[in-house]
Structures are given as structure tokens and as C-alpha cells.
PDB file of C-alpha atoms in Angstrom:
ATOM      1  CA  MET O  18      38.452   9.112  -0.853  1.00 40.00           C
ATOM      2  CA  GLU O  19      35.488   6.186  -2.398  1.00 52.00           C
ATOM      3  CA  ASN O  20      36.389   2.985  -0.968  1.00 66.00           C
ATOM      4  CA  LYS O  21      36.532   1.054  -4.018  1.00 78.00           C
ATOM      5  CA  ILE O  22      37.677  -1.902  -5.257  1.00 83.00           C
ATOM      6  CA  GLU O  23      39.697  -2.260  -8.349  1.00 85.00           C
ATOM      7  CA  ASN O  24      37.390  -4.461 -10.800  1.00 88.00           C
ATOM      8  CA  LYS O  25      40.395  -6.862 -10.963  1.00 90.00           C
ATOM      9  CA  TYR O  26      39.963  -7.787  -7.237  1.00 92.00           C
ATOM     10  CA  ILE O  27      36.108  -8.207  -7.372  1.00 92.00           C
ATOM     11  CA  PRO O  28      36.746 -11.974  -7.384  1.00 92.00           C
ATOM     12  CA  LEU O  29      39.287 -11.899  -4.543  1.00 93.00           C
ATOM     13  CA  ALA O  30      36.149  -9.954  -2.478  1.00 92.00           C
ATOM     14  CA  ASN O  31      33.541 -11.998  -3.418  1.00 91.00           C
ATOM     15  CA  TYR O  32      35.956 -15.570  -2.232  1.00 91.00           C
ATOM     16  CA  PHE O  33      36.234 -13.700   1.672  1.00 91.00           C
ATOM     17  CA  GLU O  34      33.299 -13.068   1.532  1.00 88.00           C
ATOM     18  CA  ALA O  35      31.388 -16.487   0.749  1.00 86.00           C
ATOM     19  CA  SER O  36      34.770 -17.636   3.626  1.00 84.00           C
ATOM     20  CA  LYS O  37      33.466 -19.520   6.468  1.00 80.00           C
ATOM     21  CA  GLU O  38      37.030 -20.126   7.743  1.00 81.00           C
ATOM     22  CA  GLY O  39      38.551 -17.858  10.613  1.00 80.00           C
ATOM     23  CA  THR O  40      41.699 -18.347   8.818  1.00 83.00           C
ATOM     24  CA  LEU O  41      42.794 -18.588   4.906  1.00 87.00           C
ATOM     25  CA  LYS O  42      45.920 -19.178   3.798  1.00 89.00           C
ATOM     26  CA  LEU O  43      46.799 -18.761  -0.040  1.00 93.00           C
ATOM     27  CA  THR O  44      49.509 -19.161  -2.096  1.00 93.00           C
ATOM     28  CA  PHE O  45      50.173 -16.436  -4.703  1.00 94.00           C
ATOM     29  CA  ALA O  46      49.015 -19.099  -7.718  1.00 92.00           C
ATOM     30  CA  GLU O  47      45.938 -19.600  -5.750  1.00 92.00           C
ATOM     31  CA  VAL O  48      45.060 -15.831  -5.519  1.00 94.00           C
ATOM     32  CA  GLU O  49      46.009 -15.392  -9.249  1.00 93.00           C
ATOM     33  CA  THR O  50      43.458 -18.479  -9.843  1.00 92.00           C
ATOM     34  CA  ILE O  51      40.743 -16.565  -7.999  1.00 92.00           C
ATOM     35  CA  ILE O  52      41.346 -13.389 -10.289  1.00 92.00           C
ATOM     36  CA  GLY O  53      41.829 -14.649 -13.126  1.00 90.00           C
ATOM     37  CA  GLN O  54      44.982 -12.688 -13.663  1.00 90.00           C
ATOM     38  CA  LYS O  55      48.567 -12.284 -12.569  1.00 92.00           C
ATOM     39  CA  LEU O  56      49.262 -10.288  -9.586  1.00 93.00           C
ATOM     40  CA  PRO O  57      51.565  -7.251 -10.438  1.00 92.00           C
ATOM     41  CA  ASN O  58      55.250  -7.570  -9.460  1.00 93.00           C
ATOM     42  CA  ALA O  59      55.276  -5.642  -6.214  1.00 91.00           C
ATOM     43  CA  ALA O  60      53.027  -8.103  -4.660  1.00 92.00           C
ATOM     44  CA  TYR O  61      56.514 -10.815  -4.897  1.00 92.00           C
ATOM     45  CA  LEU O  62      58.875  -8.445  -4.632  1.00 88.00           C
ATOM     46  CA  ASN O  63      57.236  -6.383  -1.201  1.00 87.00           C
ATOM     47  CA  LYS O  64      55.613  -7.862   2.290  1.00 87.00           C
ATOM     48  CA  SER O  65      54.689  -4.466   2.282  1.00 87.00           C
ATOM     49  CA  TRP O  66      51.870  -4.854  -0.611  1.00 92.00           C
ATOM     50  CA  TRP O  67      50.136  -7.238   1.367  1.00 92.00           C
ATOM     51  CA  THR O  68      49.674  -5.244   4.161  1.00 86.00           C
ATOM     52  CA  LYS O  69      49.161  -1.642   3.253  1.00 83.00           C
ATOM     53  CA  THR O  70      45.609  -0.463   4.016  1.00 78.00           C
ATOM     54  CA  LYS O  71      46.056   3.146   2.728  1.00 77.00           C
ATOM     55  CA  PRO O  72      45.608   4.361  -0.485  1.00 75.00           C
ATOM     56  CA  PRO O  73      46.221   5.405  -3.403  1.00 77.00           C
ATOM     57  CA  LEU O  74      46.151   1.146  -3.872  1.00 79.00           C
ATOM     58  CA  GLN O  75      42.415  -0.148  -3.032  1.00 84.00           C
ATOM     59  CA  HIS O  76      43.348  -3.877  -3.458  1.00 90.00           C
ATOM     60  CA  PHE O  77      43.309  -4.373   0.273  1.00 90.00           C
ATOM     61  CA  LEU O  78      40.033  -4.049   0.264  1.00 90.00           C
ATOM     62  CA  SER O  79      39.306  -7.277  -1.199  1.00 91.00           C
ATOM     63  CA  TRP O  80      39.624  -8.830   2.472  1.00 91.00           C
ATOM     64  CA  THR O  81      39.777  -5.759   4.815  1.00 87.00           C
ATOM     65  CA  ASN O  82      35.883  -4.749   3.391  1.00 87.00           C
ATOM     66  CA  ASN O  83      35.234  -8.681   4.849  1.00 86.00           C
ATOM     67  CA  GLY O  84      36.716  -8.649   7.834  1.00 84.00           C
ATOM     68  CA  TYR O  85      39.866 -10.009   7.518  1.00 88.00           C
ATOM     69  CA  PHE O  86      43.903  -8.835   7.380  1.00 85.00           C
ATOM     70  CA  VAL O  87      47.219 -10.062   6.474  1.00 89.00           C
ATOM     71  CA  SER O  88      49.073 -11.619   9.480  1.00 84.00           C
ATOM     72  CA  LYS O  89      51.885 -13.449   7.542  1.00 86.00           C
ATOM     73  CA  VAL O  90      53.613 -12.850   3.797  1.00 90.00           C
ATOM     74  CA  LEU O  91      55.969 -15.550   2.797  1.00 89.00           C
ATOM     75  CA  PRO O  92      57.128 -13.073  -0.060  1.00 86.00           C
ATOM     76  CA  SER O  93      56.509 -15.419  -3.659  1.00 87.00           C
ATOM     77  CA  TYR O  94      55.023 -18.589  -1.339  1.00 91.00           C
ATOM     78  CA  TYR O  95      52.045 -17.724   0.175  1.00 92.00           C
ATOM     79  CA  VAL O  96      49.990 -14.934   2.173  1.00 93.00           C
ATOM     80  CA  GLN O  97      47.708 -15.919   5.297  1.00 90.00           C
ATOM     81  CA  PHE O  98      44.483 -13.918   6.453  1.00 90.00           C
ATOM     82  CA  GLU O  99      42.744 -13.851   9.443  1.00 83.00           C
ATOM     83  CA  LYS O 100      39.232 -12.817  10.606  1.00 80.00           C
ATOM     84  CA  PRO O 101      39.404 -12.153  14.432  1.00 70.00           C
ATOM     85  CA  GLN O 102      36.725 -12.925  16.872  1.00 52.00           C
ATOM     86  CA  PHE O 103      35.534 -15.387  14.001  1.00 44.00           C
ATOM     87  CA  GLN O 104      32.152 -17.852  14.354  1.00 38.00           C
ATOM     88  CA  ILE O 105      31.964 -20.995  13.007  1.00 33.00           C
ATOM     89  CA  GLU O 106      28.646 -20.471  10.912  1.00 38.00           C
ATOM     90  CA  GLN O 107      26.573 -23.486   9.549  1.00 36.00           C
ATOM     91  CA  SER O 108      27.290 -24.320   6.079  1.00 35.00           C
ATOM     92  CA  GLU O 109      24.842 -25.146   3.541  1.00 38.00           C
ATOM     93  CA  PHE O 110      26.271 -28.525   2.903  1.00 32.00           C
ATOM     94  CA  ALA O 111      26.225 -29.472   6.814  1.00 32.00           C
ATOM     95  CA  ASP O 112      27.368 -33.344   5.825  1.00 37.00           C
ATOM     96  CA  GLN O 113      30.217 -32.354   4.142  1.00 47.00           C
ATOM     97  CA  LYS O 114      34.122 -30.676   4.418  1.00 46.00           C
ATOM     98  CA  THR O 115      33.347 -26.541   4.960  1.00 54.00           C
ATOM     99  CA  SER O 116      34.623 -25.088   1.384  1.00 66.00           C
ATOM    100  CA  THR O 117      35.206 -21.505   0.533  1.00 74.00           C
ATOM    101  CA  TYR O 118      34.405 -21.224  -3.427  1.00 79.00           C
ATOM    102  CA  ILE O 119      33.069 -18.218  -5.903  1.00 84.00           C
ATOM    103  CA  ILE O 120      31.510 -18.647  -9.123  1.00 87.00           C
ATOM    104  CA  ARG O 121      33.061 -16.352 -11.796  1.00 90.00           C
ATOM    105  CA  PRO O 122      33.163 -15.709 -15.141  1.00 89.00           C
ATOM    106  CA  ALA O 123      36.689 -17.351 -16.898  1.00 90.00           C
ATOM    107  CA  GLU O 124      39.311 -14.652 -17.633  1.00 87.00           C
ATOM    108  CA  LEU O 125      42.074 -15.599 -20.671  1.00 88.00           C
ATOM    109  CA  ASP O 126      44.271 -16.443 -18.291  1.00 88.00           C
ATOM    110  CA  ASP O 127      42.332 -19.294 -16.943  1.00 91.00           C
ATOM    111  CA  ALA O 128      42.909 -21.210 -19.889  1.00 91.00           C
ATOM    112  CA  ARG O 129      45.542 -23.278 -18.911  1.00 90.00           C
ATOM    113  CA  ASN O 130      44.077 -24.413 -15.582  1.00 92.00           C
ATOM    114  CA  LEU O 131      40.822 -25.159 -17.461  1.00 92.00           C
ATOM    115  CA  VAL O 132      42.435 -27.377 -20.213  1.00 90.00           C
ATOM    116  CA  LYS O 133      44.551 -29.290 -16.598  1.00 90.00           C
ATOM    117  CA  LEU O 134      40.448 -29.676 -15.123  1.00 91.00           C
ATOM    118  CA  ALA O 135      39.260 -31.122 -18.326  1.00 87.00           C
ATOM    119  CA  GLN O 136      42.271 -33.653 -18.781  1.00 84.00           C
ATOM    120  CA  ARG O 137      41.492 -34.696 -15.005  1.00 85.00           C
ATOM    121  CA  VAL O 138      37.915 -34.657 -15.323  1.00 82.00           C
ATOM    122  CA  ASN O 139      38.720 -37.437 -18.283  1.00 75.00           C
ATOM    123  CA  ILE O 140      40.770 -39.484 -16.624  1.00 71.00           C
ATOM    124  CA  GLU O 141      38.272 -39.664 -13.819  1.00 70.00           C
ATOM    125  CA  LYS O 142      35.540 -40.469 -16.083  1.00 67.00           C
ATOM    126  CA  GLU O 143      37.513 -43.422 -17.927  1.00 60.00           C
ATOM    127  CA  ALA O 144      34.447 -44.937 -19.926  1.00 44.00           C
ATOM    128  CA  THR O 145      32.892 -41.382 -20.612  1.00 50.00           C
ATOM    129  CA  PRO O 146      34.097 -39.455 -24.236  1.00 51.00           C
ATOM    130  CA  PRO O 147      35.055 -36.167 -22.970  1.00 45.00           C
ATOM    131  CA  TYR O 148      31.981 -33.735 -22.994  1.00 48.00           C
ATOM    132  CA  PHE O 149      33.546 -29.949 -21.933  1.00 41.00           C
ATOM    133  CA  LEU O 150      37.129 -29.519 -24.091  1.00 40.00           C
ATOM    134  CA  HIS O 151      38.044 -31.564 -27.031  1.00 46.00           C
ATOM    135  CA  THR O 152      41.412 -33.567 -26.117  1.00 53.00           C
ATOM    136  CA  ALA O 153      42.964 -32.159 -28.767  1.00 54.00           C
ATOM    137  CA  GLU O 154      42.272 -28.369 -27.280  1.00 76.00           C
ATOM    138  CA  THR O 155      44.997 -26.463 -25.899  1.00 87.00           C
ATOM    139  CA  ALA O 156      45.647 -23.736 -23.875  1.00 90.00           C
ATOM    140  CA  PRO O 157      46.382 -21.253 -26.795  1.00 92.00           C
ATOM    141  CA  MET O 158      43.144 -22.671 -28.745  1.00 91.00           C
ATOM    142  CA  LEU O 159      41.148 -22.306 -25.693  1.00 91.00           C
ATOM    143  CA  ARG O 160      42.423 -18.706 -25.013  1.00 91.00           C
ATOM    144  CA  LYS O 161      41.553 -17.287 -28.420  1.00 92.00           C
ATOM    145  CA  ARG O 162      37.755 -19.038 -28.474  1.00 91.00           C
ATOM    146  CA  ILE O 163      37.231 -17.256 -25.722  1.00 91.00           C
ATOM    147  CA  SER O 164      38.601 -14.071 -26.547  1.00 91.00           C
ATOM    148  CA  THR O 165      36.019 -14.384 -29.485  1.00 92.00           C
ATOM    149  CA  TRP O 166      32.734 -15.277 -27.559  1.00 92.00           C
ATOM    150  CA  HIS O 167      33.479 -12.457 -25.444  1.00 87.00           C
ATOM    151  CA  ALA O 168      34.304 -10.215 -28.893  1.00 87.00           C
ATOM    152  CA  LYS O 169      31.395 -11.388 -30.662  1.00 89.00           C
ATOM    153  CA  ASN O 170      29.204 -11.930 -26.716  1.00 88.00           C
ATOM    154  CA  ILE O 171      27.982 -15.643 -28.372  1.00 92.00           C
ATOM    155  CA  GLY O 172      29.581 -17.670 -25.422  1.00 93.00           C
ATOM    156  CA  GLN O 173      30.700 -17.456 -22.095  1.00 93.00           C
ATOM    157  CA  VAL O 174      32.598 -19.654 -18.949  1.00 94.00           C
ATOM    158  CA  PHE O 175      32.304 -19.740 -15.689  1.00 93.00           C
ATOM    159  CA  VAL O 176      34.534 -21.217 -13.127  1.00 92.00           C
ATOM    160  CA  ALA O 177      33.896 -22.868  -9.890  1.00 90.00           C
ATOM    161  CA  ILE O 178      36.792 -21.247  -7.875  1.00 89.00           C
ATOM    162  CA  VAL O 179      36.904 -23.849  -4.617  1.00 86.00           C
ATOM    163  CA  GLU O 180      40.006 -23.049  -2.071  1.00 80.00           C
ATOM    164  CA  GLY O 181      41.843 -21.266  -4.168  1.00 84.00           C
ATOM    165  CA  ASN O 182      41.889 -24.026  -7.363  1.00 88.00           C
ATOM    166  CA  ILE O 183      39.498 -24.142 -10.546  1.00 91.00           C
ATOM    167  CA  GLN O 184      37.371 -27.308  -9.478  1.00 92.00           C
ATOM    168  CA  GLY O 185      34.606 -26.690 -12.389  1.00 92.00           C
ATOM    169  CA  ALA O 186      33.290 -25.285 -15.096  1.00 94.00           C
ATOM    170  CA  VAL O 187      30.432 -24.221 -17.331  1.00 94.00           C
ATOM    171  CA  GLU O 188      30.678 -23.033 -21.096  1.00 94.00           C
ATOM    172  CA  ILE O 189      27.122 -21.878 -22.830  1.00 95.00           C
ATOM    173  CA  SER O 190      27.230 -20.645 -26.185  1.00 94.00           C
ATOM    174  CA  LYS O 191      24.435 -19.625 -29.097  1.00 93.00           C
ATOM    175  CA  VAL O 192      23.432 -21.925 -31.655  1.00 90.00           C
ATOM    176  CA  SER O 193      25.241 -20.889 -34.864  1.00 83.00           C
ATOM    177  CA  PRO O 194      22.301 -20.409 -37.368  1.00 82.00           C
ATOM    178  CA  SER O 195      20.481 -17.559 -37.471  1.00 82.00           C
ATOM    179  CA  TYR O 196      17.089 -19.618 -37.286  1.00 86.00           C
ATOM    180  CA  ALA O 197      18.641 -20.758 -34.232  1.00 87.00           C
ATOM    181  CA  GLN O 198      20.046 -17.536 -32.387  1.00 87.00           C
ATOM    182  CA  HIS O 199      17.048 -18.452 -29.250  1.00 94.00           C
ATOM    183  CA  ARG O 200      18.883 -21.345 -28.645  1.00 95.00           C
ATOM    184  CA  ALA O 201      22.978 -22.076 -26.779  1.00 95.00           C
ATOM    185  CA  GLU O 202      24.748 -25.268 -25.633  1.00 95.00           C
ATOM    186  CA  VAL O 203      25.462 -26.064 -22.389  1.00 95.00           C
ATOM    187  CA  LYS O 204      28.679 -28.234 -21.234  1.00 91.00           C
ATOM    188  CA  LEU O 205      30.170 -29.252 -18.153  1.00 90.00           C
ATOM    189  CA  THR O 206      32.931 -30.103 -15.972  1.00 89.00           C
ATOM    190  CA  ILE O 207      33.222 -31.186 -12.554  1.00 89.00           C
ATOM    191  CA  ALA O 208      36.045 -32.695 -10.436  1.00 88.00           C
ATOM    192  CA  GLN O 209      34.408 -35.585  -9.120  1.00 84.00           C
ATOM    193  CA  ASP O 210      34.968 -34.770  -5.566  1.00 85.00           C
ATOM    194  CA  TYR O 211      33.540 -31.699  -5.646  1.00 85.00           C
ATOM    195  CA  ILE O 212      30.430 -32.853  -7.097  1.00 82.00           C
ATOM    196  CA  PRO O 213      28.795 -33.107  -3.291  1.00 81.00           C
ATOM    197  CA  LEU O 214      29.034 -28.969  -2.600  1.00 82.00           C
ATOM    198  CA  ASN O 215      26.956 -28.551  -5.783  1.00 85.00           C
ATOM    199  CA  ILE O 216      28.496 -26.903  -7.959  1.00 87.00           C
ATOM    200  CA  ASP O 217      27.494 -28.275 -11.009  1.00 89.00           C
ATOM    201  CA  LEU O 218      24.501 -26.810 -10.056  1.00 89.00           C
ATOM    202  CA  LEU O 219      25.342 -23.137  -8.970  1.00 88.00           C
ATOM    203  CA  LEU O 220      27.819 -23.165 -12.492  1.00 92.00           C
ATOM    204  CA  LEU O 221      24.553 -24.093 -14.628  1.00 93.00           C
ATOM    205  CA  GLU O 222      22.220 -21.542 -12.473  1.00 91.00           C
ATOM    206  CA  SER O 223      25.637 -19.145 -13.911  1.00 90.00           C
ATOM    207  CA  ALA O 224      24.929 -20.207 -17.299  1.00 94.00           C
ATOM    208  CA  LYS O 225      20.915 -19.712 -17.123  1.00 93.00           C
ATOM    209  CA  ARG O 226      21.279 -16.200 -15.991  1.00 91.00           C
ATOM    210  CA  TRP O 227      23.866 -15.251 -19.004  1.00 93.00           C
ATOM    211  CA  ALA O 228      21.306 -17.252 -21.291  1.00 93.00           C
ATOM    212  CA  SER O 229      18.314 -15.051 -19.659  1.00 91.00           C
ATOM    213  CA  LEU O 230      20.385 -11.265 -19.994  1.00 89.00           C
ATOM    214  CA  ASN O 231      21.032 -12.997 -23.628  1.00 91.00           C
ATOM    215  CA  ASN O 232      17.670 -13.729 -25.193  1.00 91.00           C
ATOM    216  CA  ILE O 233      18.023 -16.879 -25.208  1.00 94.00           C
ATOM    217  CA  HIS O 234      14.987 -18.934 -25.207  1.00 96.00           C
ATOM    218  CA  ARG O 235      16.218 -22.902 -24.487  1.00 96.00           C
ATOM    219  CA  ILE O 236      19.151 -24.684 -23.494  1.00 96.00           C
ATOM    220  CA  GLU O 237      20.526 -28.023 -25.084  1.00 95.00           C
ATOM    221  CA  LEU O 238      22.899 -30.243 -24.524  1.00 94.00           C
ATOM    222  CA  SER O 239      24.274 -33.537 -25.252  1.00 90.00           C
ATOM    223  CA  VAL O 240      25.613 -35.914 -23.300  1.00 87.00           C
ATOM    224  CA  SER O 241      26.772 -40.012 -23.322  1.00 84.00           C
ATOM    225  CA  VAL O 242      24.082 -42.059 -22.019  1.00 86.00           C
ATOM    226  CA  SER O 243      26.560 -44.342 -20.220  1.00 81.00           C
ATOM    227  CA  ASP O 244      27.132 -41.357 -17.866  1.00 82.00           C
ATOM    228  CA  THR O 245      23.915 -41.633 -15.528  1.00 86.00           C
ATOM    229  CA  ALA O 246      25.334 -39.659 -12.585  1.00 84.00           C
ATOM    230  CA  LEU O 247      25.502 -36.431 -14.563  1.00 86.00           C
ATOM    231  CA  ILE O 248      22.209 -36.939 -16.309  1.00 90.00           C
ATOM    232  CA  ASN O 249      20.439 -37.085 -12.776  1.00 90.00           C
ATOM    233  CA  ARG O 250      22.387 -33.815 -12.299  1.00 89.00           C
ATOM    234  CA  PHE O 251      20.837 -32.443 -15.214  1.00 93.00           C
ATOM    235  CA  GLU O 252      17.205 -33.579 -14.307  1.00 93.00           C
ATOM    236  CA  GLN O 253      17.741 -32.067 -10.476  1.00 91.00           C
ATOM    237  CA  PHE O 254      18.265 -28.584 -12.500  1.00 92.00           C
ATOM    238  CA  GLY O 255      15.052 -29.190 -14.378  1.00 93.00           C
ATOM    239  CA  PHE O 256      16.506 -30.754 -18.590  1.00 96.00           C
ATOM    240  CA  LEU O 257      14.257 -33.169 -19.679  1.00 96.00           C
ATOM    241  CA  THR O 258      15.525 -35.684 -21.932  1.00 95.00           C
ATOM    242  CA  GLU O 259      14.604 -35.222 -25.355  1.00 95.00           C
ATOM    243  CA  GLY O 260      15.748 -38.089 -27.939  1.00 95.00           C
ATOM    244  CA  ILE O 261      18.339 -40.573 -27.758  1.00 94.00           C
ATOM    245  CA  LYS O 262      21.047 -40.940 -30.829  1.00 92.00           C
ATOM    246  CA  LYS O 263      22.349 -44.255 -31.488  1.00 93.00           C
ATOM    247  CA  ASP O 264      25.723 -45.077 -31.731  1.00 90.00           C
ATOM    248  CA  ALA O 265      26.784 -41.396 -31.974  1.00 86.00           C
ATOM    249  CA  ILE O 266      30.394 -41.466 -30.279  1.00 80.00           C
ATOM    250  CA  LEU O 267      32.820 -43.134 -31.223  1.00 79.00           C
ATOM    251  CA  TYR O 268      35.493 -43.406 -28.299  1.00 72.00           C
ATOM    252  CA  ASP O 269      38.318 -45.765 -27.766  1.00 72.00           C
ATOM    253  CA  ASN O 270      37.218 -48.043 -30.318  1.00 82.00           C
ATOM    254  CA  GLN O 271      33.176 -48.158 -28.510  1.00 80.00           C
ATOM    255  CA  TYR O 272      30.382 -47.252 -29.430  1.00 85.00           C
ATOM    256  CA  PHE O 273      28.489 -45.276 -27.287  1.00 83.00           C
ATOM    257  CA  ASP O 274      24.409 -43.528 -27.500  1.00 89.00           C
ATOM    258  CA  GLU O 275      23.845 -39.659 -27.074  1.00 90.00           C
ATOM    259  CA  LEU O 276      21.768 -38.589 -25.012  1.00 92.00           C
ATOM    260  CA  PHE O 277      19.676 -34.877 -25.771  1.00 94.00           C
ATOM    261  CA  MET O 278      18.248 -32.776 -22.920  1.00 95.00           C
ATOM    262  CA  GLY O 279      16.480 -29.528 -23.428  1.00 96.00           C
ATOM    263  CA  ILE O 280      15.250 -26.832 -20.712  1.00 96.00           C
ATOM    264  CA  ILE O 281      13.142 -23.882 -22.177  1.00 96.00           C
ATOM    265  CA  LEU O 282      13.738 -20.372 -19.906  1.00 93.00           C
TER     266      LEU O 282
END
């Protein structure tokens, strides 16, 4: 029988492939965040679901194909994976704490965690207007928007899973008017502690790749001029400043200028 991983567990396989750790301890919630879907009931009820390594089920290939085995299971709480004869590899970010992360398209079940991320980032950036989700958007609203984008192929959301949790996201969507179908807008959300890992640039690269596959010629964005750190990151990726709109944003009884940026693919 072909050793083919179920589509549902491909993000989990990518996570183990990206890991630089000899031992990984993931909660059930973290595993569900990584795959963007709920685990089957059997995963909660039976340790054997995690420890079995024989067909017909293929979920275990997510970790066994990457050299890991299950060393401990605490049902409904966490699973511990280990890699024998593990050797530490030099990280690209040698001056940072080693972290395991993957970038994947958002699933509908990610909506609640995406809203929480946006709320968290808005708190972290107190003086800066929200730039990823409107504060009024709820998980059901976001879930509906993602579903519509997928059905019409007019947009995509990519999430960065770091150590089992969503710590960043980028959304890219086509501009509505027919004369602007070659354009797409991008919005980025990153938890501040994880910017040094460059996951924001990796998310933008995923958005750029989606744009190229969908006949997009130009990507554009707007950001508050007060958010210099974010502007610098966009410039690092290759975005150019194209103009400023005075007093374009009213937030917390304050006016903010809006900066327009763009990049040609």
C-alpha cells in the first residue's frame, strides 16, 4: 500500500519536517491548530490512535516519515514525540530561540484563533489602528468571508503556526472592479514577539506566490504612517511608498495619515 499522508495531516507533516527539536510536546489543541481542523474522536479516546503505525490509517506518517515516534500520550491533553539520535542543526536565526513553524492556507476552523490574534495585536499596538481585521468582525463573519474567497477564488488567508499556535497571518484579496482584476490588496498581522523570526516576510512570500498563480500583476496595501516598524518590513520585502492620504484614519478620537505602498510582480 502506498505510504501517502491524508491531506488533512499534510500541515502536521510539514510541521515535523520543519522542526529542529529532538523532543516535541504538543497539546491536542496545538495539533488541531496546526492542521486547521478537529481531530477525530478516536484521537481523544484511544492512545492507540497515536501509537499505531500500520494501515489502513495513514495519519501517523506525519511524524514517522520525519523520524519521530510517539513516546507519551496523555489523552485529551498532550502528545510527546521524539526523534532518535537527534542532532542540533544550525538555525537560520542563530541569535534567536529555536522555534518550529510552518506557513499554510487558513482553514475555516482557524477563524476563532485569527480573531483572537487580531485582538491581541491591536492591544500590542495601542496607538496604531487595526490593519488586519475590523474589530467588529466575529469568527462566524471571518469564516464566511474565507469560505466565499475560496469558492470564488478571489482571495486567500495564510497563517503562520509557531510552536503549535497561530502567531501571524496575511490575507490577500483581488480588488473588486473589473478594470482592477490585475490588482490585489494585502493585510498583515504578526504577534510582536515573533517578528524577529521573519515569519512576516515568509507570509508575504506566500501571498506573493498566490498572486502570481492567480494572474495578479500588482499588490498594494495601506498602513498608518505611525507604524514605522511595519513600514520598514514592507520596504524590506520590496514594497515602495506611492503616496500619503492626510487624516485618512480616525481611531480613538485621533486622526492618522495613511501611507499607500505597492509592488509590481
